[in-house]
């Protein structure tokens, strides 16, 4: 009998499992293993600090972000007084799982099948090695098994209807540094030919790089779009090391628990930032919130305490998600709007406030005049009062 079984061993599940084990709970973590999520791999400083990510896990330290518009306009945004760390999910996720195991978490490898109740609550899975059905008896379950979470679909209202985009990327050998490719710079490409409703990216990973895009529109050829992006970025001749694709959720679920014994975390709960698609920090924060809720429920015996996971997370991050969602709705609809968005990024106040919020995961309350100025510029761009090619 475990106190908690965590289904999923990505950043969210591994964080939840480790936190619970370090608080003295008996924890099992079930993970499929072998799956690598397509991900740019960006880790802001607040994540490095809050989740004790060692420097050796950072394959690159980014000091500049480049925004590229549909017409090829480039806006370089320096990251002042710091950097954004980059990780390779192939190694980073396993590091987190091993750290959880070192804290006392029992690791199991297999595929989640279902939850059975009656004579206790049991997580039924198919063992990877034996291919036999196995059972883990538990008091509570944390579903951290991704955007198309089987736990969420079976247990939580709305878990089967979460909206998402499909992300695809190719890990390539990094080319020689040049104007087109800088190992200290992330490129974000806002171009409808690459993605009609999201964006493409070129993110350095030290000796390799992630090149990819995302879209929620059916019929888009993700592999061809990525090939086009590689050609436009001068990366077509770079050796391809691996290819990965997966759904990325777009909106947090309105409920994260089933009112009995299940609570969700990470992509399963829909916690990926709108507009940016950033997920690692929010996955880990969601895992920590789920662990806190599970601990409260085990201590009090009140299943209502499972609601704390969503309450704690949204109390901290709802404002950022709301602003980013509004920005995506406003600027990702057309190339004309995307051109205006990149033009807006020329503004030094936009650059500073954006990265202060990104680096520390809080809306910046300082410099109210800067906020007013940005608001006026936003309205001017959205109403078509500004020629984006002249700003």
XYZ file of C-alpha atoms in Angstrom:
391
model
C 0.000 0.000 0.000
C 1.429 3.347 -1.116
C 0.294 6.723 0.105
C 0.458 8.048 -3.471
C 1.011 6.553 -6.911
C 2.211 9.125 -9.463
C 1.352 8.203 -13.058
C 3.916 9.873 -15.319
C 7.595 10.574 -14.756
C 8.138 13.837 -16.605
C 9.069 17.090 -14.817
C 5.644 17.338 -13.188
C 5.326 13.751 -12.014
C 8.942 13.445 -10.900
C 8.710 16.708 -8.938
C 5.490 15.631 -7.226
C 6.929 12.221 -6.371
C 10.163 13.658 -4.987
C 8.375 16.271 -2.865
C 6.068 13.634 -1.383
C 8.903 11.236 -0.630
C 10.935 13.959 1.069
C 7.906 14.749 3.246
C 7.870 11.156 4.483
C 5.177 9.638 2.252
C 5.459 6.239 0.570
C 5.388 6.912 -3.174
C 5.406 4.876 -6.374
C 6.073 6.484 -9.758
C 4.883 4.765 -12.936
C 6.476 5.894 -16.182
C 6.455 4.499 -19.703
C 10.145 5.276 -20.305
C 11.658 5.783 -23.729
C 9.364 8.682 -24.647
C 11.036 12.069 -25.155
C 8.732 15.060 -25.369
C 9.413 17.645 -28.111
C 10.478 20.719 -26.200
C 12.636 23.784 -26.715
C 14.057 23.086 -23.261
C 14.060 26.600 -21.785
C 14.484 26.887 -18.006
C 14.144 30.383 -16.451
C 16.309 31.318 -13.441
C 13.375 31.013 -11.039
C 13.036 27.322 -11.975
C 16.750 26.717 -11.524
C 16.536 28.198 -8.027
C 13.200 26.823 -6.840
C 13.804 23.269 -8.064
C 17.552 23.050 -7.408
C 18.568 22.302 -10.984
C 22.337 21.744 -11.079
C 24.477 23.597 -13.556
C 25.594 20.382 -15.274
C 22.024 19.840 -16.503
C 22.183 23.097 -18.492
C 23.430 22.370 -22.012
C 23.394 26.071 -22.962
C 22.907 29.481 -21.376
C 20.969 31.869 -23.606
C 21.626 35.604 -23.415
C 19.536 36.849 -26.372
C 16.118 36.114 -27.856
C 15.521 36.940 -31.528
C 11.978 37.525 -32.800
C 11.553 37.061 -36.567
C 8.478 38.415 -38.374
C 6.722 37.120 -41.528
C 8.652 39.650 -43.646
C 11.965 38.592 -42.109
C 12.290 41.515 -39.703
C 14.566 40.574 -36.792
C 14.345 42.020 -33.304
C 17.051 40.941 -30.849
C 16.097 41.176 -27.189
C 19.000 40.968 -24.738
C 18.452 39.104 -21.484
C 19.776 41.617 -19.006
C 21.524 40.551 -15.811
C 21.126 36.841 -16.353
C 20.433 34.017 -18.773
C 17.892 31.389 -19.700
C 19.113 27.847 -19.141
C 18.521 25.154 -21.754
C 18.099 21.451 -21.061
C 17.798 18.380 -23.257
C 14.662 16.511 -22.200
C 16.296 13.182 -23.066
C 18.670 13.659 -20.120
C 16.788 16.137 -17.942
C 13.678 14.014 -17.361
C 15.747 10.971 -16.395
C 17.787 13.132 -14.015
C 14.560 14.164 -12.269
C 13.345 10.558 -12.071
C 16.650 9.407 -10.606
C 16.576 12.233 -8.079
C 13.081 11.172 -7.047
C 14.273 7.574 -6.646
C 17.182 8.783 -4.505
C 14.596 10.481 -2.272
C 12.851 7.133 -1.737
C 10.376 6.894 -4.621
C 9.745 3.367 -5.953
C 10.054 3.408 -9.774
C 7.951 1.204 -12.021
C 8.156 1.095 -15.803
C 5.078 0.315 -17.828
C 1.870 1.611 -19.387
C -1.047 2.844 -17.286
C -4.237 0.922 -18.059
C -6.920 1.841 -15.531
C -7.869 2.456 -11.914
C -9.781 -0.227 -10.059
C -11.734 0.326 -6.852
C -13.490 -2.048 -4.528
C -11.068 -3.874 -2.296
C -8.915 -0.753 -2.060
C -7.788 1.539 -4.863
C -5.377 0.075 -7.384
C -3.495 1.450 -10.378
C -3.375 -1.258 -13.034
C -0.514 -1.123 -15.550
C 1.231 -3.323 -18.084
C 4.815 -3.993 -17.093
C 7.290 -3.038 -19.815
C 9.469 -6.123 -19.402
C 7.009 -8.944 -18.647
C 4.036 -7.451 -20.567
C 1.852 -8.699 -17.720
C -0.815 -6.663 -15.919
C 0.376 -5.498 -12.510
C -1.293 -3.558 -9.678
C -0.128 -0.809 -7.324
C -2.392 -0.342 -4.311
C -2.626 3.224 -3.098
C -4.575 5.827 -1.175
C -4.219 8.648 -3.725
C -3.221 9.036 -7.377
C -1.529 11.941 -9.139
C -2.141 11.951 -12.895
C 0.884 13.515 -14.573
C 0.720 11.550 -17.801
C 0.687 14.312 -20.403
C -1.683 16.344 -22.554
C -3.790 13.357 -23.602
C -3.796 12.029 -20.069
C -5.527 8.663 -19.707
C -5.980 9.397 -16.010
C -7.660 12.739 -16.738
C -9.947 11.316 -19.413
C -11.106 8.521 -17.151
C -11.387 10.394 -13.875
C -11.781 14.177 -14.146
C -14.625 16.122 -15.815
C -13.362 17.858 -18.956
C -10.218 15.748 -19.067
C -11.170 14.384 -22.484
C -11.801 17.763 -24.167
C -8.686 19.795 -23.381
C -7.577 21.909 -26.396
C -4.020 21.487 -27.631
C -1.537 22.166 -30.393
C 0.703 19.519 -31.905
C 4.392 20.286 -31.482
C 7.083 18.710 -33.634
C 10.827 19.232 -33.576
C 14.050 17.772 -34.838
C 17.207 17.616 -32.763
C 20.141 18.376 -35.050
C 23.884 18.641 -34.683
C 24.691 22.269 -33.959
C 26.390 24.078 -36.876
C 29.393 26.367 -36.655
C 28.371 29.690 -35.037
C 27.462 32.392 -37.547
C 25.068 35.311 -37.987
C 22.337 32.795 -38.862
C 23.022 30.555 -35.855
C 24.260 31.809 -32.495
C 24.681 29.198 -29.725
C 23.770 31.879 -27.172
C 20.559 33.003 -28.927
C 17.060 31.550 -29.205
C 15.210 32.332 -32.454
C 11.404 32.507 -32.418
C 9.816 32.640 -35.878
C 6.352 34.197 -36.219
C 5.510 33.288 -39.808
C 2.287 31.791 -41.123
C 4.233 29.741 -43.671
C 5.904 27.924 -40.787
C 2.961 27.890 -38.369
C -0.405 29.491 -39.187
C -1.449 29.825 -35.554
C 1.619 29.427 -33.317
C 5.351 29.805 -34.063
C 8.550 28.041 -35.070
C 11.809 27.967 -33.156
C 15.543 27.350 -33.305
C 16.873 26.761 -29.785
C 20.550 25.931 -29.109
C 21.329 22.901 -26.919
C 25.099 23.100 -26.786
C 26.406 20.493 -29.247
C 22.887 20.127 -30.685
C 19.856 22.313 -31.386
C 16.079 21.972 -31.373
C 14.310 23.112 -34.550
C 10.537 22.840 -34.646
C 7.068 24.352 -34.696
C 3.571 23.861 -33.343
C 0.027 24.184 -34.667
C -3.531 23.417 -33.661
C -4.786 23.365 -37.254
C -5.459 19.981 -38.805
C -3.871 19.234 -42.149
C -0.655 21.186 -41.576
C 2.374 19.110 -42.554
C 4.566 19.551 -39.480
C 7.556 17.754 -40.971
C 7.476 19.838 -44.140
C 7.081 23.048 -42.135
C 10.106 22.091 -40.052
C 12.066 21.281 -43.212
C 11.137 24.723 -44.567
C 12.239 26.299 -41.288
C 15.571 24.476 -41.419
C 16.127 25.667 -44.989
C 15.254 29.265 -44.142
C 17.603 29.121 -41.146
C 20.479 27.562 -43.098
C 20.245 24.289 -41.150
C 19.193 21.833 -43.869
C 22.612 20.164 -44.071
C 22.938 19.591 -40.320
C 22.740 15.951 -39.254
C 19.391 14.993 -37.713
C 19.816 13.165 -34.405
C 16.172 12.443 -33.558
C 12.611 13.511 -34.340
C 9.776 13.944 -31.803
C 6.153 15.051 -31.757
C 3.469 15.381 -29.085
C 0.375 17.410 -28.123
C 0.841 20.553 -26.021
C -2.234 21.700 -24.013
C -3.479 25.255 -24.422
C -5.712 25.874 -21.416
C -5.774 24.763 -17.766
C -8.708 22.521 -16.888
C -11.403 24.082 -14.716
C -11.078 21.143 -12.340
C -8.008 19.073 -11.449
C -9.424 16.414 -9.116
C -12.190 13.813 -9.141
C -13.451 14.547 -5.641
C -12.253 11.158 -4.380
C -8.674 10.082 -4.839
C -7.197 11.592 -8.035
C -5.541 14.948 -8.707
C -3.857 16.089 -11.935
C -0.587 17.897 -12.561
C 1.410 19.340 -15.457
C 0.220 18.834 -19.039
C -2.544 16.537 -17.766
C -4.026 19.585 -16.019
C -3.386 21.810 -19.048
C -0.741 24.011 -17.466
C 1.333 25.176 -20.423
C 1.697 28.926 -20.819
C -0.364 30.401 -23.681
C 1.507 32.335 -26.380
C 4.947 31.015 -25.402
C 4.094 27.338 -24.994
C 6.474 27.219 -22.028
C 5.845 24.104 -19.980
C 8.802 22.876 -17.896
C 8.600 25.435 -15.092
C 4.814 25.287 -14.950
C 4.864 21.482 -15.003
C 7.206 21.411 -12.020
C 5.182 24.069 -10.206
C 2.021 22.071 -10.886
C 3.679 18.908 -9.601
C 4.643 20.683 -6.398
C 1.084 22.001 -5.982
C -0.321 18.488 -6.494
C 2.092 17.091 -3.899
C 1.024 19.788 -1.444
C -2.649 18.969 -2.031
C -2.042 15.224 -1.653
C -0.138 15.772 1.604
C -2.977 17.920 2.951
C -5.545 15.280 1.999
C -3.559 12.442 3.587
C -3.107 14.479 6.768
C -6.692 15.692 7.156
C -8.594 12.852 5.545
C -10.652 15.437 3.606
C -10.835 14.732 -0.143
C -11.780 18.390 -0.601
C -8.153 19.245 0.092
C -7.240 17.862 -3.341
C -8.718 21.086 -4.720
C -5.712 22.893 -3.248
C -3.593 21.865 -6.237
C -5.473 24.070 -8.662
C -6.117 26.832 -6.127
C -2.460 27.172 -5.197
C -1.259 27.086 -8.799
C -3.806 29.555 -10.149
C -3.329 31.934 -7.238
C 0.308 32.222 -8.275
C 0.057 32.067 -12.082
C -3.482 32.938 -13.217
C -2.569 36.548 -14.029
C 0.344 35.566 -16.277
C -1.771 32.950 -18.081
C -4.559 35.485 -18.629
C -2.232 38.079 -20.154
C -0.424 35.553 -22.354
C -3.738 34.095 -23.519
C -4.986 37.542 -24.509
C -1.733 38.212 -26.365
C -2.016 34.959 -28.314
C -5.642 35.698 -29.221
C -4.709 39.192 -30.348
C -1.533 38.590 -32.346
C -1.420 35.005 -33.622
C -4.414 35.242 -35.953
C -2.680 36.434 -39.114
C 0.691 37.403 -40.539
C -0.384 41.037 -40.449
C -0.935 40.754 -36.691
C 2.299 38.796 -36.221
C 4.183 41.537 -38.048
C 2.712 44.057 -35.619
C 3.675 41.896 -32.652
C 7.326 41.726 -33.687
C 7.250 45.458 -34.359
C 5.955 46.010 -30.833
C 8.939 44.034 -29.513
C 11.231 46.870 -30.650
C 10.026 48.855 -27.630
C 12.561 48.739 -24.798
C 9.816 48.772 -22.152
C 8.149 45.768 -23.790
C 11.484 43.954 -23.767
C 12.275 44.693 -20.140
C 8.822 43.998 -18.720
C 8.458 40.818 -20.772
C 11.724 39.317 -19.595
C 11.302 40.440 -16.006
C 7.979 38.601 -15.985
C 9.483 35.573 -17.745
C 12.552 35.321 -15.533
C 10.641 35.631 -12.244
C 7.167 34.296 -13.249
C 5.306 37.289 -11.877
C 3.596 40.245 -13.493
C 5.771 43.294 -12.967
C 4.018 45.987 -10.954
C 6.870 48.487 -11.273
C 7.051 51.330 -13.780
C 3.327 52.088 -14.231
C 4.079 54.639 -16.964
C 5.734 51.875 -18.973
C 2.577 49.762 -18.666
C 0.434 52.678 -19.882
C 2.793 53.282 -22.808
C 2.692 49.614 -23.806
C -1.095 49.551 -23.515
C -1.424 52.535 -25.843
C 0.944 50.957 -28.381
C -1.000 47.690 -28.232
C -4.259 49.456 -28.988
C -2.646 51.398 -31.828
C -1.281 48.228 -33.428
C -4.496 46.235 -33.029
C -6.555 49.065 -34.522
C -4.161 49.342 -37.478
C -3.126 52.888 -36.607
C 0.582 52.041 -36.859
C 2.549 50.844 -39.877
C 4.520 47.913 -38.395
C 7.150 48.122 -41.142
C 8.082 51.663 -40.075
C 8.519 51.066 -36.328
